[in-house]
Coordinates of C-alpha atoms in Angstrom, one line a residue:
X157 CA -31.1 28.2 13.4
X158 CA -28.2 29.8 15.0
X159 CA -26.1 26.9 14.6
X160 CA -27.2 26.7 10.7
X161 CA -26.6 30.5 10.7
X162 CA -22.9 29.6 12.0
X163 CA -22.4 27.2 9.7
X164 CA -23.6 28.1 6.2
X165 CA -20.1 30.6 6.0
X166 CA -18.1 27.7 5.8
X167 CA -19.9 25.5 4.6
X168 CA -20.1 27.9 1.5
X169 CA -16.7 27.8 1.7
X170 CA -16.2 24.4 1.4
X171 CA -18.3 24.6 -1.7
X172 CA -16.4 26.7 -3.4
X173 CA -13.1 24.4 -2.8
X174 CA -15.1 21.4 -4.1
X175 CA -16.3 23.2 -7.1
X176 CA -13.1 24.6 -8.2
X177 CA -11.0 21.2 -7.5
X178 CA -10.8 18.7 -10.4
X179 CA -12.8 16.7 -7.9
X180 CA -16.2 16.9 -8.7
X181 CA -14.9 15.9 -12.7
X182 CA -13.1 12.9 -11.7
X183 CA -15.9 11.4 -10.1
X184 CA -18.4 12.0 -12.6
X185 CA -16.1 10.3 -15.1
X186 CA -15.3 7.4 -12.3
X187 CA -18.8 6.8 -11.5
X188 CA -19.7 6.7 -15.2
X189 CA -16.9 4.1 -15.8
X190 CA -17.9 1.9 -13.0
X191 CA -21.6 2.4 -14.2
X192 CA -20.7 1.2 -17.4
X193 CA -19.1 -2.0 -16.6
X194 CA -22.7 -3.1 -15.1
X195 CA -25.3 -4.4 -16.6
X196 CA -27.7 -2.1 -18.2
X197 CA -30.6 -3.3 -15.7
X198 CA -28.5 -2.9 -12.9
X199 CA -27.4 0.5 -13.9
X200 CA -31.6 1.6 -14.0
X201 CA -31.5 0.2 -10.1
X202 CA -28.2 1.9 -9.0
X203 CA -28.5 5.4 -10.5
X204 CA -32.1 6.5 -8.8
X205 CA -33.1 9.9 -11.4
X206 CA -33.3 13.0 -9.7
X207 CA -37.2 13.5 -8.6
X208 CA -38.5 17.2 -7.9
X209 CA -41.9 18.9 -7.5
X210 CA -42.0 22.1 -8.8
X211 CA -45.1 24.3 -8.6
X212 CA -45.3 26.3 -11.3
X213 CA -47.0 30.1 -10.6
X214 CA -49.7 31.7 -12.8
X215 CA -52.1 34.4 -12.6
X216 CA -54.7 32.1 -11.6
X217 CA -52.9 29.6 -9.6
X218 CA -49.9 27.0 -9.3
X219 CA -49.3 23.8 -11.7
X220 CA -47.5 20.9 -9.7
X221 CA -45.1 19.8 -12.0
X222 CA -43.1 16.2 -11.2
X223 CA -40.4 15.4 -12.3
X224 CA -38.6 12.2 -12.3
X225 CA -35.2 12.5 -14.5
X226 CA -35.8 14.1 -17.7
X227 CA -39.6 13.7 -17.8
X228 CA -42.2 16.5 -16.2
X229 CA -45.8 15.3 -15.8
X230 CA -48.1 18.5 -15.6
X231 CA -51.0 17.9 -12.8
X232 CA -54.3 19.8 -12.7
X233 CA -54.0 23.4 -11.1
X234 CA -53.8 24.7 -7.8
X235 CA -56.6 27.3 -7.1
X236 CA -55.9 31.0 -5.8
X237 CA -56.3 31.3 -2.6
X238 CA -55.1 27.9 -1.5
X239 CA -57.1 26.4 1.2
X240 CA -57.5 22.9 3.0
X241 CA -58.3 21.1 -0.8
X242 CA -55.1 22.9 -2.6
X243 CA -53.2 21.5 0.3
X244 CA -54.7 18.2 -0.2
X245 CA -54.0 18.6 -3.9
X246 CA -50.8 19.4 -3.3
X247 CA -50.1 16.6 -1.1
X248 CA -52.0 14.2 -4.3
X249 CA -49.3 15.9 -6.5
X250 CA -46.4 14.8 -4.0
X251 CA -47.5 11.6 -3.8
X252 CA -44.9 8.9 -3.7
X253 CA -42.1 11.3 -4.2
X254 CA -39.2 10.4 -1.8
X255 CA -39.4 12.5 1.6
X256 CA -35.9 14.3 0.2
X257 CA -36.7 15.4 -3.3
X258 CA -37.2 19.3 -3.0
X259 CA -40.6 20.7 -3.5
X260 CA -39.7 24.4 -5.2
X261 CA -41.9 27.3 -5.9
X262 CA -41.6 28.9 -9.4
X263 CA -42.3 32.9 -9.5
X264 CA -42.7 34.4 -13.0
X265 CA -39.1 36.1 -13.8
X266 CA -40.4 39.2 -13.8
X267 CA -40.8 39.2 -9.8
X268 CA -38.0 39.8 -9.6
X269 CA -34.7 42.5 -10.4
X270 CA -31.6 40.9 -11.7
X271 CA -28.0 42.2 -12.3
X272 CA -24.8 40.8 -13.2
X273 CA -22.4 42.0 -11.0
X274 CA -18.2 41.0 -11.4
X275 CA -16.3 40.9 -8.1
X276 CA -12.7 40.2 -7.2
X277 CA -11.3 36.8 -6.8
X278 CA -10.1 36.9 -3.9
X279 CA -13.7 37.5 -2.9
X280 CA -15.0 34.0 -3.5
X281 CA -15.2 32.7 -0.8
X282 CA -17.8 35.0 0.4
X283 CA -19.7 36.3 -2.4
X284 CA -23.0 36.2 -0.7
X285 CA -22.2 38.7 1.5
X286 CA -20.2 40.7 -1.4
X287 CA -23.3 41.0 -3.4
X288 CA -25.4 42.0 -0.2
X289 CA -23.1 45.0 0.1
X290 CA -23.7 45.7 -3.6
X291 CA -27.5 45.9 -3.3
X292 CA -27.5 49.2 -2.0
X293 CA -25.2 50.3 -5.5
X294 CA -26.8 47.9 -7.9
X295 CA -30.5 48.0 -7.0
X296 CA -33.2 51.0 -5.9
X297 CA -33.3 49.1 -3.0
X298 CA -31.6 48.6 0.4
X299 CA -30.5 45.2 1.8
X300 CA -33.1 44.9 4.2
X301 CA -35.5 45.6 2.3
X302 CA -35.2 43.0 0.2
X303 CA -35.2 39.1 -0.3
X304 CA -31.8 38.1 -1.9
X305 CA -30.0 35.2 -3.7
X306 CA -27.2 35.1 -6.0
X307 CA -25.9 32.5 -8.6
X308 CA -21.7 32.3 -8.3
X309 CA -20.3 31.5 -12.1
X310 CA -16.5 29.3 -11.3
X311 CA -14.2 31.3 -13.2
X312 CA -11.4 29.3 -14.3
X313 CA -8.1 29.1 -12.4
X314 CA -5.9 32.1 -12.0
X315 CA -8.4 34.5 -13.3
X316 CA -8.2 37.7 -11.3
X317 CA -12.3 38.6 -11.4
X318 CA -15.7 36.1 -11.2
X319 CA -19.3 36.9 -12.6
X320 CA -22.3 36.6 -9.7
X321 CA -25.9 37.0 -11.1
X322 CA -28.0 38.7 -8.1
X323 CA -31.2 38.8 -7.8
X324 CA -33.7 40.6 -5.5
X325 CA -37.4 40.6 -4.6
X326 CA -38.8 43.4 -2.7
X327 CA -40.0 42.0 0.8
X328 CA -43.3 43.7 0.7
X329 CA -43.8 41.7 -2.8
X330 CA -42.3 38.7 -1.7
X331 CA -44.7 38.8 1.4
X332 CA -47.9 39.0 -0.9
X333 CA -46.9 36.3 -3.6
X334 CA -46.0 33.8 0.0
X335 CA -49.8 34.6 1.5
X336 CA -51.2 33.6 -1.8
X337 CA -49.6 30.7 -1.4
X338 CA -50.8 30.3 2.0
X339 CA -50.0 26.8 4.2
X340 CA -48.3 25.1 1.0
X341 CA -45.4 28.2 2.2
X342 CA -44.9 25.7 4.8
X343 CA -44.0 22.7 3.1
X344 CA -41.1 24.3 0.9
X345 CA -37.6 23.8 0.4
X346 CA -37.1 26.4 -2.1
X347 CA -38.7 29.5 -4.1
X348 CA -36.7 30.2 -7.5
X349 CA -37.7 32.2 -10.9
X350 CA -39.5 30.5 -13.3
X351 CA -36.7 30.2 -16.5
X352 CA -38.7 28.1 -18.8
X353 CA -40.6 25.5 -16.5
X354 CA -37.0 25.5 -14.8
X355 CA -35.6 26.3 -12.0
X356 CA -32.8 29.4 -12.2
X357 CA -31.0 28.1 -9.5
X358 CA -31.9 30.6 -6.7
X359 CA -33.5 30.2 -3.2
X360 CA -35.2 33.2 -1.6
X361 CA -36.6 31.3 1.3
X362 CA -34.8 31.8 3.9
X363 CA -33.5 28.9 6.2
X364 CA -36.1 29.4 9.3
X365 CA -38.8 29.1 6.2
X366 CA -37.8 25.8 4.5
X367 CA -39.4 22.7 5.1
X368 CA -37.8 20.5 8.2
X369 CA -36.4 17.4 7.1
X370 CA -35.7 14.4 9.0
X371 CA -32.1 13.4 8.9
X372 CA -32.3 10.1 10.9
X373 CA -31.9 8.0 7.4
X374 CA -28.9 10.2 6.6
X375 CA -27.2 10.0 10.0
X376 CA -28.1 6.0 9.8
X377 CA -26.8 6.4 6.5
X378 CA -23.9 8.2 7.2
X379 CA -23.1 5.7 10.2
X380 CA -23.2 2.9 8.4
X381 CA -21.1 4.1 6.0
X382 CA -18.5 5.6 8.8
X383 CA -18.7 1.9 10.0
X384 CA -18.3 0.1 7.2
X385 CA -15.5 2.3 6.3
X386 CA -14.0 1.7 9.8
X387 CA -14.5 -2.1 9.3
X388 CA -12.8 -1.6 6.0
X389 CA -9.5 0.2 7.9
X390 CA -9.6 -2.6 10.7
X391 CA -9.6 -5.6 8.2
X392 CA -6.7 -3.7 6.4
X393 CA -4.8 -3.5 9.2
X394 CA -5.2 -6.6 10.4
X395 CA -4.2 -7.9 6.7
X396 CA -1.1 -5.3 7.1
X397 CA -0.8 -6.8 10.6
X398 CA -0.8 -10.7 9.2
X399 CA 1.4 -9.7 6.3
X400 CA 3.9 -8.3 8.5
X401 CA 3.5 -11.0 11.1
X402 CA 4.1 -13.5 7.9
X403 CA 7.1 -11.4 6.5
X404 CA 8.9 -11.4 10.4
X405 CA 8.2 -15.4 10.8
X406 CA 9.5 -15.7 7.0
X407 CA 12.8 -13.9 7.7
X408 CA 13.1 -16.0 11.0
X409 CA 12.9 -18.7 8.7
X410 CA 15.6 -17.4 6.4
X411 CA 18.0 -16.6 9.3
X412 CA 17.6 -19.6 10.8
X413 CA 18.6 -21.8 7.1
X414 CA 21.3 -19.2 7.4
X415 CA 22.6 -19.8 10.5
X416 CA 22.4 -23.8 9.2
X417 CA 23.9 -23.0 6.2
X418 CA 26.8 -21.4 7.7
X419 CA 27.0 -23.9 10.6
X420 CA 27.6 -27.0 7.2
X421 CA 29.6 -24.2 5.3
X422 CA 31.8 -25.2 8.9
X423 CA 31.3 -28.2 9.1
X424 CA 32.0 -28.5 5.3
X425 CA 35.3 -26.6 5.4
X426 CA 36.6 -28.8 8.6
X427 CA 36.2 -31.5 6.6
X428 CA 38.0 -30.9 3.9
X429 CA 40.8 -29.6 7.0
X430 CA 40.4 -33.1 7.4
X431 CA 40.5 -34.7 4.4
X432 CA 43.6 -32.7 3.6
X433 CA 45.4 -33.6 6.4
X434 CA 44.7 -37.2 6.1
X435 CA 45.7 -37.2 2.8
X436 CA 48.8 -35.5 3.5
X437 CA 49.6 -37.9 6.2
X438 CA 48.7 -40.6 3.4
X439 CA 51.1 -39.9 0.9
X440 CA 53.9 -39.0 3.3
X441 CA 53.7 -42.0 4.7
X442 CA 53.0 -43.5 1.4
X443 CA 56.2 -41.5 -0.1
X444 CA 58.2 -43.2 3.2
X445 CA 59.2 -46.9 2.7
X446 CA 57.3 -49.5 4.8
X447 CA 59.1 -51.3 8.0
X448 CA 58.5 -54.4 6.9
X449 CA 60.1 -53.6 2.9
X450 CA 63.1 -53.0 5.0
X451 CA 63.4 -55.6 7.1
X452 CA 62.9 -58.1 4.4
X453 CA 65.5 -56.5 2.4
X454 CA 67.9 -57.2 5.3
X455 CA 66.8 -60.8 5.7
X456 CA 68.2 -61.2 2.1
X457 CA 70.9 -59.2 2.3
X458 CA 72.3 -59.9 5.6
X459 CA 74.0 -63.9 6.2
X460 CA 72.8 -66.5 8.1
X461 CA 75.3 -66.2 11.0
X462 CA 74.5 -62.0 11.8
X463 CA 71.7 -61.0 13.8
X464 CA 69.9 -57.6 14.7
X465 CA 70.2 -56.2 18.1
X466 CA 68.4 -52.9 17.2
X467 CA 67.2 -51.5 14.1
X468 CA 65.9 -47.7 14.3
X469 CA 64.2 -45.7 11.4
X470 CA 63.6 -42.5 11.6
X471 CA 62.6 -40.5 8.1
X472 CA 64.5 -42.0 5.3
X473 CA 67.4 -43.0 7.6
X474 CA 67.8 -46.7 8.9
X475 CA 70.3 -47.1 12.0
X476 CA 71.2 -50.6 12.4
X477 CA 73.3 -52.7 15.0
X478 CA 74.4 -56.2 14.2
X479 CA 76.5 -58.7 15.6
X480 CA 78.3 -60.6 12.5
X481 CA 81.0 -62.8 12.1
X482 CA 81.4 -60.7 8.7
X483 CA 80.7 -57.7 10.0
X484 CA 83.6 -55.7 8.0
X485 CA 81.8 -56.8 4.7
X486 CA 78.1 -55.6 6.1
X487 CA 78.8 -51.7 4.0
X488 CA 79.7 -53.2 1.3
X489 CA 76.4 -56.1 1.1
X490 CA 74.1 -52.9 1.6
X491 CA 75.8 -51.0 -1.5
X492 CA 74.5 -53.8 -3.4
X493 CA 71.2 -53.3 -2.9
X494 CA 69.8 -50.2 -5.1
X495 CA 67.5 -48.9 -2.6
X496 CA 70.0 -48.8 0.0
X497 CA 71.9 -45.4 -0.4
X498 CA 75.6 -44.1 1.8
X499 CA 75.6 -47.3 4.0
X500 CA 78.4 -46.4 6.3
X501 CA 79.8 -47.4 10.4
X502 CA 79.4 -45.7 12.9
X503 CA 82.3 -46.0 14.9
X504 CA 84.8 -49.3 15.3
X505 CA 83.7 -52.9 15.4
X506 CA 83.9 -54.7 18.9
X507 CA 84.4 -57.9 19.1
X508 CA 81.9 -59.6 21.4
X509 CA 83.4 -61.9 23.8
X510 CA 80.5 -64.2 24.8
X511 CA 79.2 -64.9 20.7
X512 CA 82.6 -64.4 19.4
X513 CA 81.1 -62.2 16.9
X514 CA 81.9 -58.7 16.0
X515 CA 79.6 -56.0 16.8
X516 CA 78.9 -53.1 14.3
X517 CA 76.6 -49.8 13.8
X518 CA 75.6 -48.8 10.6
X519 CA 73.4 -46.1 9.3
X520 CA 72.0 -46.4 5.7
X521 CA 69.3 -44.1 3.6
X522 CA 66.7 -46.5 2.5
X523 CA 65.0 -44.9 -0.3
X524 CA 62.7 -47.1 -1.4
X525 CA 63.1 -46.8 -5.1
X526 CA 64.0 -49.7 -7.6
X527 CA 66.9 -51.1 -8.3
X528 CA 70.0 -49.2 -9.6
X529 CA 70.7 -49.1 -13.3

């Protein structure tokens, strides 16, 4: 019991946390909700009632009294003394009761002394032992003379003082009412006051006294649900972990239609380079007159007797040399033409001695355009 011993201090603090959280109110309300979605059968199979079996003291002996829920079925009385048949009577009255539903002893009230004692708030935490110091004050008795329990009241939050109900029963007492008893003492989990057939929420016996339970179906319980709950966090992650793995592959995805995207943006925009160019190279040249416009020009313009030696072209400018027997009259056959424009010589006609012709160099704009008004 040592470890118990070491124990019960905090775990009596944890209580007190848990009872004044909004905890223990939110999951009555969310169980209720969830039971209430079932169906009603379902709801008699999931919520087990609360069994008990409380023995009830008298003057000549105890009642078993179970309890499953809301409903107590009396059973015949327990003779005083027990022996071997009010054990087996009480193990009748148990019955198929599960192994964990408590098995508490009744004593009439007046068994014991009760007072109402109001201590600090700052003292909640260990009130037990507060209201063992106040025995000695509140009682005739002193603390170890006694066997003690006390009921905490939650007072609400920020109040300064709380209200614990102690009550006491004089060893000696307690001793005698326990032998009457006799091996039933042994198979206990709790002796309370008798408030009505009811428990008044108080355990005298002390922890060495209380019936051993066995606590491999709650540790194989408790496993199982540590497991399942680990299973649950494992299949989590690996969701998280598959989500995430989804979301990286996605955004490789993305990036790489970006990098496409931007590789034909490129591709798109070097066309159109392209397209501009070209069709700025067509209408330059298209906006030039052709080679061949200008040569047939001078096949109509020029006489039968005059030939080209070289004819150069070079933007919108035409240089031309000839040998003519008219070559003096050459400027004035190209002003006749409208899309001739400033024929003129370049220097002096030469007479060529082995034709006899003349030889001359003109230059002329050829503009291409229609004729002249």
């Amino acid at each position: 019991m040592p470890f118990a011993d070491a124990l019960s201090p905090l775990l009596g603090r944890l209580r007190v946390r848990y009872a004044q959280s909004g905890l223990p109110a939110f999951l009555a309300w969310w169980t209720g909700q969830l039971r209430d979605c079932i169906p009603a059968r379902w709801q008699h199979l999931l919520s087990a009632p609360e069994q008990q079996l409380r023995l009830q003291w008298s003057d000549d002996g105890l009642t078993p009294v179970r309890v499953v829920g809301e409903v107590a079925t009396a059973l015949p009385v327990i003779r005083f003394p027990v022996d071997e048949a009010g054990v087996e009577a009480f193990e009748a009255a148990v019955g198929d009761l599960p192994a964990h539903a408590p098995r508490v002893l009744l004593l009439p009230p007046g068994a014991a002394l009760r007072r109402t004692l109001n201590l600090p708030a700052a003292a909640l935490n260990n009130a037990r032992s507060m209201a063992a110091f106040e025995i000695d004050r509140q009682t005739p008795f002193r603390g170890d003379q006694v066997m003690y329990d006390c009921r905490v009241t939650m007072p609400p939050a920020g109040a300064r003082t709380f209200a614990v109900d102690l009550a006491v029963i004089p060893k000696d007492a307690y001793r005698g009412l326990l032998e009457r008893v006799g091996p039933i003492a042994d198979r206990l989990d709790a002796v309370d006051l008798d408030v009505q057939g009811r428990p008044a929420g108080y355990n005298f016996l002390p922890l060495e006294g209380r019936r051993a339970h066995d606590h491999r179906p709650f540790l194989i319980n408790l496993g199982l649900v540590l497991g399942g709950v680990l299973c649950l966090g494992l299949a989590m992650a690996q969701l998280v972990d598959n989500r995430r793995g989804a979301v990286a592959q996605l955004e490789a995805e993305i990036e790489s239609q970006r990098a496409a995207a931007r590789v034909t943006a490129q591709l798109k925009t070097n066309l159109e380079d392209a397209v501009r160019a070209a069709n700025f190279l067509a209408e330059h040249r298209a906006q030039q007159p052709s080679m061949l416009e200008l040569l047939r020009l001078l096949t109509e313009l020029l006489p039968d007797d005059t030939y080209l030696e070289r004819l150069s072209y070079s933007g919108d400018t035409a240089s031309i040399s000839l040998q003519s027997s008219s070559a003096a009259q050459m400027v004035e056959r190209l002003q006749n033409e409208a899309r001739f424009d400033n024929p003129s010589l370049v220097g002096a006609i030469q007479p060529d001695p082995r034709s006899g012709k003349d030889r001359a160099t003109l230059t002329v704009r050829f503009t291409g355009e229609g004729a002249k008004p």
